[in-house]
Amino acid sequence: MSKCEQCIVRQFSSLKALNKEELVKMANCKTSYTIKKGEAIFEEGEVTNGIYCIKDGVCKLSKLSANGKDQIVKLVKPGELLGQRSMISDEAADLSAVALEDMEVCFIPKSEILGFFNTNNDFSMNVMKTICGDLKDANDHMVSMAQKSVKERLAETLLYLEESFGVNEDKTLHIQLSREELAGMIGTATESCIRLLSEFNKQGLIELIGKKIALKDKAKLKRMAE
């Protein structure tokens, strides 16, 4: 059994406020499992009954719109927790979490986590701060959607993908989103996204290598994103 006190998730998330005794308690009740690329950790409308710790791999949080389009709200990386808000509000998940690559995830039951709320003030504060941070990100995303053009949002998203998730040896973005997923992140039709990528490619801002994307002129992309 992997030790919770040495885990990456513990260092970067609300769990850093838990003491040794609490971490041992958590390690004894958690379930660890592997999620294959394309599989869901949970679906929209599902009652999660606990939180998920992302130990390895990246997933997308998305919402299905009325017209059947998948709107990506956020990408979640190792060290983050999922399901804190639904756990506190006692509501079903309002987003789906689907793996973009193979993932290692641990699940901790709600009863255990709520127990820590009663005994550890710093932990409760950390969870609240995380939820407030998520709310701020959601607001920023909403403003960006309303005020920026699709071109500006694409530039911003490509820079975000490189800054947050890094690149492969061939300098292409490590997180390889399909054209449809990329369109879902910037809130446009797949065709528009494909057309813009090809335009960026012609202008020398990016290079398209098969399905992969490498950023060539980051300074120009930054200017465009602002």
CSV table of C-alpha atoms in Angstrom, one decimal:
chain,number,residue,atom,x,y,z
A,1,MET,CA,0.0,0.0,0.0
A,2,SER,CA,1.5,3.4,-1.0
A,3,LYS,CA,1.9,5.7,1.9
A,4,CYS,CA,-0.4,8.8,1.8
A,5,GLU,CA,2.2,10.9,3.7
A,6,GLN,CA,4.7,10.5,0.8
A,7,CYS,CA,2.2,11.0,-2.0
A,8,ILE,CA,2.3,13.9,-4.5
A,9,VAL,CA,-1.4,14.6,-3.9
A,10,ARG,CA,-0.8,15.3,-0.3
A,11,GLN,CA,1.9,17.9,-1.0
A,12,PHE,CA,-0.2,19.9,-3.4
A,13,SER,CA,-3.7,19.7,-2.2
A,14,SER,CA,-5.9,20.4,0.9
A,15,LEU,CA,-4.6,17.1,2.3
A,16,LYS,CA,-1.3,18.8,3.4
A,17,ALA,CA,-3.1,20.0,6.5
A,18,LEU,CA,-3.7,16.4,7.7
A,19,ASN,CA,-1.4,15.1,10.5
A,20,LYS,CA,0.3,11.7,10.5
A,21,GLU,CA,-2.4,9.9,12.4
A,22,GLU,CA,-5.1,11.2,10.0
A,23,LEU,CA,-3.0,10.2,6.9
A,24,VAL,CA,-2.6,6.7,8.2
A,25,LYS,CA,-6.4,6.5,8.8
A,26,MET,CA,-6.9,7.7,5.3
A,27,ALA,CA,-4.4,5.2,3.8
A,28,ASN,CA,-6.3,2.4,5.5
A,29,CYS,CA,-9.6,3.3,3.9
A,30,LYS,CA,-8.6,4.5,0.4
A,31,THR,CA,-9.0,2.5,-2.8
A,32,SER,CA,-6.4,2.9,-5.5
A,33,TYR,CA,-7.0,2.0,-9.1
A,34,THR,CA,-5.9,2.6,-12.7
A,35,ILE,CA,-8.1,4.4,-15.1
A,36,LYS,CA,-7.4,3.8,-18.8
A,37,LYS,CA,-7.2,6.6,-21.3
A,38,GLY,CA,-10.8,7.4,-22.4
A,39,GLU,CA,-12.5,5.9,-19.4
A,40,ALA,CA,-14.5,8.0,-16.9
A,41,ILE,CA,-13.6,8.4,-13.3
A,42,PHE,CA,-17.2,9.6,-12.8
A,43,GLU,CA,-20.0,10.8,-15.0
A,44,GLU,CA,-22.2,13.9,-14.8
A,45,GLY,CA,-25.2,13.2,-12.5
A,46,GLU,CA,-23.4,10.4,-10.6
A,47,VAL,CA,-23.3,10.6,-6.8
A,48,THR,CA,-19.6,10.3,-5.9
A,49,ASN,CA,-19.7,9.8,-2.1
A,50,GLY,CA,-16.1,10.8,-1.6
A,51,ILE,CA,-13.1,12.5,-3.2
A,52,TYR,CA,-10.7,11.3,-5.8
A,53,CYS,CA,-7.0,12.1,-5.5
A,54,ILE,CA,-5.1,12.3,-8.9
A,55,LYS,CA,-1.8,10.6,-8.4
A,56,ASP,CA,-0.8,10.3,-12.0
A,57,GLY,CA,-2.2,11.3,-15.4
A,58,VAL,CA,-4.5,14.0,-16.6
A,59,CYS,CA,-8.3,14.1,-17.0
A,60,LYS,CA,-10.8,16.5,-18.5
A,61,LEU,CA,-13.8,17.9,-16.6
A,62,SER,CA,-16.6,18.5,-19.1
A,63,LYS,CA,-20.3,19.1,-19.4
A,64,LEU,CA,-22.5,17.8,-22.2
A,65,SER,CA,-24.5,20.7,-23.7
A,66,ALA,CA,-28.1,20.3,-25.0
A,67,ASN,CA,-26.9,20.0,-28.5
A,68,GLY,CA,-24.6,17.0,-27.6
A,69,LYS,CA,-21.4,19.0,-27.6
A,70,ASP,CA,-18.8,18.3,-24.9
A,71,GLN,CA,-17.7,21.6,-23.2
A,72,ILE,CA,-14.4,21.1,-21.4
A,73,VAL,CA,-14.4,23.2,-18.2
A,74,LYS,CA,-11.0,22.3,-16.8
A,75,LEU,CA,-8.1,19.9,-17.1
A,76,VAL,CA,-7.0,18.3,-13.9
A,77,LYS,CA,-3.4,17.2,-13.3
A,78,PRO,CA,-1.5,15.1,-10.7
A,79,GLY,CA,-1.7,16.5,-7.2
A,80,GLU,CA,-5.3,17.7,-7.5
A,81,LEU,CA,-8.5,16.4,-5.8
A,82,LEU,CA,-11.8,15.9,-7.5
A,83,GLY,CA,-15.3,15.9,-6.0
A,84,GLN,CA,-14.8,18.2,-3.0
A,85,ARG,CA,-17.6,20.5,-3.9
A,86,SER,CA,-20.3,17.8,-4.6
A,87,MET,CA,-19.2,16.2,-1.3
A,88,ILE,CA,-19.9,19.3,0.7
A,89,SER,CA,-23.0,20.4,-1.1
A,90,ASP,CA,-24.4,16.9,-1.1
A,91,GLU,CA,-25.2,17.1,-4.8
A,92,ALA,CA,-24.5,14.7,-7.7
A,93,ALA,CA,-21.4,15.6,-9.8
A,94,ASP,CA,-22.3,18.3,-12.3
A,95,LEU,CA,-19.4,17.4,-14.6
A,96,SER,CA,-17.9,14.3,-16.0
A,97,ALA,CA,-14.2,13.4,-15.4
A,98,VAL,CA,-12.6,11.4,-18.3
A,99,ALA,CA,-9.0,10.3,-18.5
A,100,LEU,CA,-6.9,11.9,-21.3
A,101,GLU,CA,-4.1,9.4,-20.6
A,102,ASP,CA,-3.7,6.4,-18.3
A,103,MET,CA,-4.2,7.5,-14.7
A,104,GLU,CA,-3.5,6.4,-11.1
A,105,VAL,CA,-6.3,7.5,-8.8
A,106,CYS,CA,-7.2,7.0,-5.2
A,107,PHE,CA,-10.8,7.2,-3.8
A,108,ILE,CA,-11.4,8.3,-0.2
A,109,PRO,CA,-14.9,7.8,1.2
A,110,LYS,CA,-17.0,10.9,2.2
A,111,SER,CA,-17.4,9.7,5.8
A,112,GLU,CA,-13.7,9.7,6.4
A,113,ILE,CA,-13.2,13.1,4.8
A,114,LEU,CA,-16.0,14.7,6.8
A,115,GLY,CA,-14.5,13.2,9.9
A,116,PHE,CA,-11.4,15.3,9.3
A,117,PHE,CA,-13.6,18.4,8.9
A,118,ASN,CA,-14.8,18.0,12.5
A,119,THR,CA,-11.3,17.6,13.9
A,120,ASN,CA,-8.9,19.7,11.7
A,121,ASN,CA,-9.6,23.4,11.1
A,122,ASP,CA,-6.7,23.9,8.7
A,123,PHE,CA,-8.0,21.1,6.5
A,124,SER,CA,-11.5,22.6,6.4
A,125,MET,CA,-10.0,26.0,5.5
A,126,ASN,CA,-7.9,24.4,2.7
A,127,VAL,CA,-10.9,22.7,1.2
A,128,MET,CA,-12.8,26.0,1.3
A,129,LYS,CA,-9.9,27.9,-0.3
A,130,THR,CA,-9.7,25.3,-3.1
A,131,ILE,CA,-13.4,25.6,-3.8
A,132,CYS,CA,-13.1,29.4,-3.9
A,133,GLY,CA,-10.1,29.1,-6.3
A,134,ASP,CA,-12.2,26.8,-8.6
A,135,LEU,CA,-15.0,29.4,-8.5
A,136,LYS,CA,-12.6,32.2,-9.5
A,137,ASP,CA,-11.2,30.1,-12.3
A,138,ALA,CA,-14.8,29.4,-13.5
A,139,ASN,CA,-15.5,33.1,-13.5
A,140,ASP,CA,-12.3,33.9,-15.4
A,141,HIS,CA,-13.2,31.3,-17.9
A,142,MET,CA,-16.7,32.7,-18.3
A,143,VAL,CA,-15.4,36.3,-18.8
A,144,SER,CA,-12.8,35.0,-21.4
A,145,MET,CA,-15.5,33.2,-23.3
A,146,ALA,CA,-17.7,36.3,-23.4
A,147,GLN,CA,-15.0,38.9,-24.1
A,148,LYS,CA,-12.3,37.2,-26.2
A,149,SER,CA,-12.5,36.1,-29.8
A,150,VAL,CA,-12.2,32.4,-30.7
A,151,LYS,CA,-8.7,33.2,-32.1
A,152,GLU,CA,-7.6,34.8,-28.8
A,153,ARG,CA,-9.0,31.9,-26.8
A,154,LEU,CA,-7.2,29.3,-29.0
A,155,ALA,CA,-3.9,31.2,-28.5
A,156,GLU,CA,-4.5,31.3,-24.7
A,157,THR,CA,-5.4,27.6,-24.5
A,158,LEU,CA,-2.4,26.5,-26.5
A,159,LEU,CA,-0.1,28.5,-24.2
A,160,TYR,CA,-1.9,27.1,-21.1
A,161,LEU,CA,-1.5,23.5,-22.4
A,162,GLU,CA,2.3,24.0,-22.8
A,163,GLU,CA,2.8,25.9,-19.5
A,164,SER,CA,0.7,23.5,-17.4
A,165,PHE,CA,1.5,20.1,-19.0
A,166,GLY,CA,4.8,20.6,-20.8
A,167,VAL,CA,6.1,19.2,-24.1
A,168,ASN,CA,7.4,15.9,-25.5
A,169,GLU,CA,10.9,15.4,-26.8
A,170,ASP,CA,9.9,16.6,-30.3
A,171,LYS,CA,8.6,19.9,-28.7
A,172,THR,CA,4.9,19.0,-29.3
A,173,LEU,CA,2.4,19.5,-26.6
A,174,HIS,CA,2.4,16.6,-24.1
A,175,ILE,CA,-1.4,16.6,-23.7
A,176,GLN,CA,-2.7,15.6,-27.0
A,177,LEU,CA,-6.3,16.8,-27.3
A,178,SER,CA,-8.3,15.8,-30.3
A,179,ARG,CA,-9.5,18.7,-32.5
A,180,GLU,CA,-12.9,18.2,-31.1
A,181,GLU,CA,-11.7,18.4,-27.5
A,182,LEU,CA,-9.7,21.5,-28.3
A,183,ALA,CA,-12.8,23.1,-29.9
A,184,GLY,CA,-14.7,22.1,-26.7
A,185,MET,CA,-12.1,23.9,-24.6
A,186,ILE,CA,-12.4,27.2,-26.5
A,187,GLY,CA,-16.2,26.9,-27.1
A,188,THR,CA,-16.3,26.7,-30.8
A,189,ALA,CA,-17.3,24.3,-33.6
A,190,THR,CA,-14.7,21.7,-34.5
A,191,GLU,CA,-14.5,23.0,-38.1
A,192,SER,CA,-13.6,26.5,-36.9
A,193,CYS,CA,-10.9,25.1,-34.6
A,194,ILE,CA,-9.4,23.1,-37.5
A,195,ARG,CA,-9.5,26.2,-39.7
A,196,LEU,CA,-7.8,28.4,-37.1
A,197,LEU,CA,-5.1,25.8,-36.4
A,198,SER,CA,-4.3,25.7,-40.1
A,199,GLU,CA,-4.2,29.5,-40.1
A,200,PHE,CA,-1.8,29.6,-37.1
A,201,ASN,CA,0.3,27.0,-38.9
A,202,LYS,CA,0.6,29.1,-42.1
A,203,GLN,CA,1.5,32.2,-40.0
A,204,GLY,CA,4.3,30.2,-38.3
A,205,LEU,CA,2.8,30.5,-34.8
A,206,ILE,CA,2.5,26.7,-34.5
A,207,GLU,CA,3.6,23.6,-36.4
A,208,LEU,CA,1.2,20.8,-37.0
A,209,ILE,CA,2.9,17.4,-36.9
A,210,GLY,CA,0.2,14.9,-37.8
A,211,LYS,CA,-2.3,15.2,-35.0
A,212,LYS,CA,0.3,16.9,-32.7
A,213,ILE,CA,0.9,20.6,-32.2
A,214,ALA,CA,4.2,22.4,-31.5
A,215,LEU,CA,4.2,26.1,-30.4
A,216,LYS,CA,6.7,28.0,-32.6
A,217,ASP,CA,6.2,31.7,-31.8
A,218,LYS,CA,5.1,32.0,-28.2
A,219,ALA,CA,5.7,35.7,-28.0
A,220,LYS,CA,3.2,36.3,-30.8
A,221,LEU,CA,0.7,33.8,-29.3
A,222,LYS,CA,1.0,35.7,-26.0
A,223,ARG,CA,0.3,39.0,-27.7
A,224,MET,CA,-2.7,37.5,-29.4
A,225,ALA,CA,-4.0,35.9,-26.2
A,226,GLU,CA,-4.0,39.3,-24.4
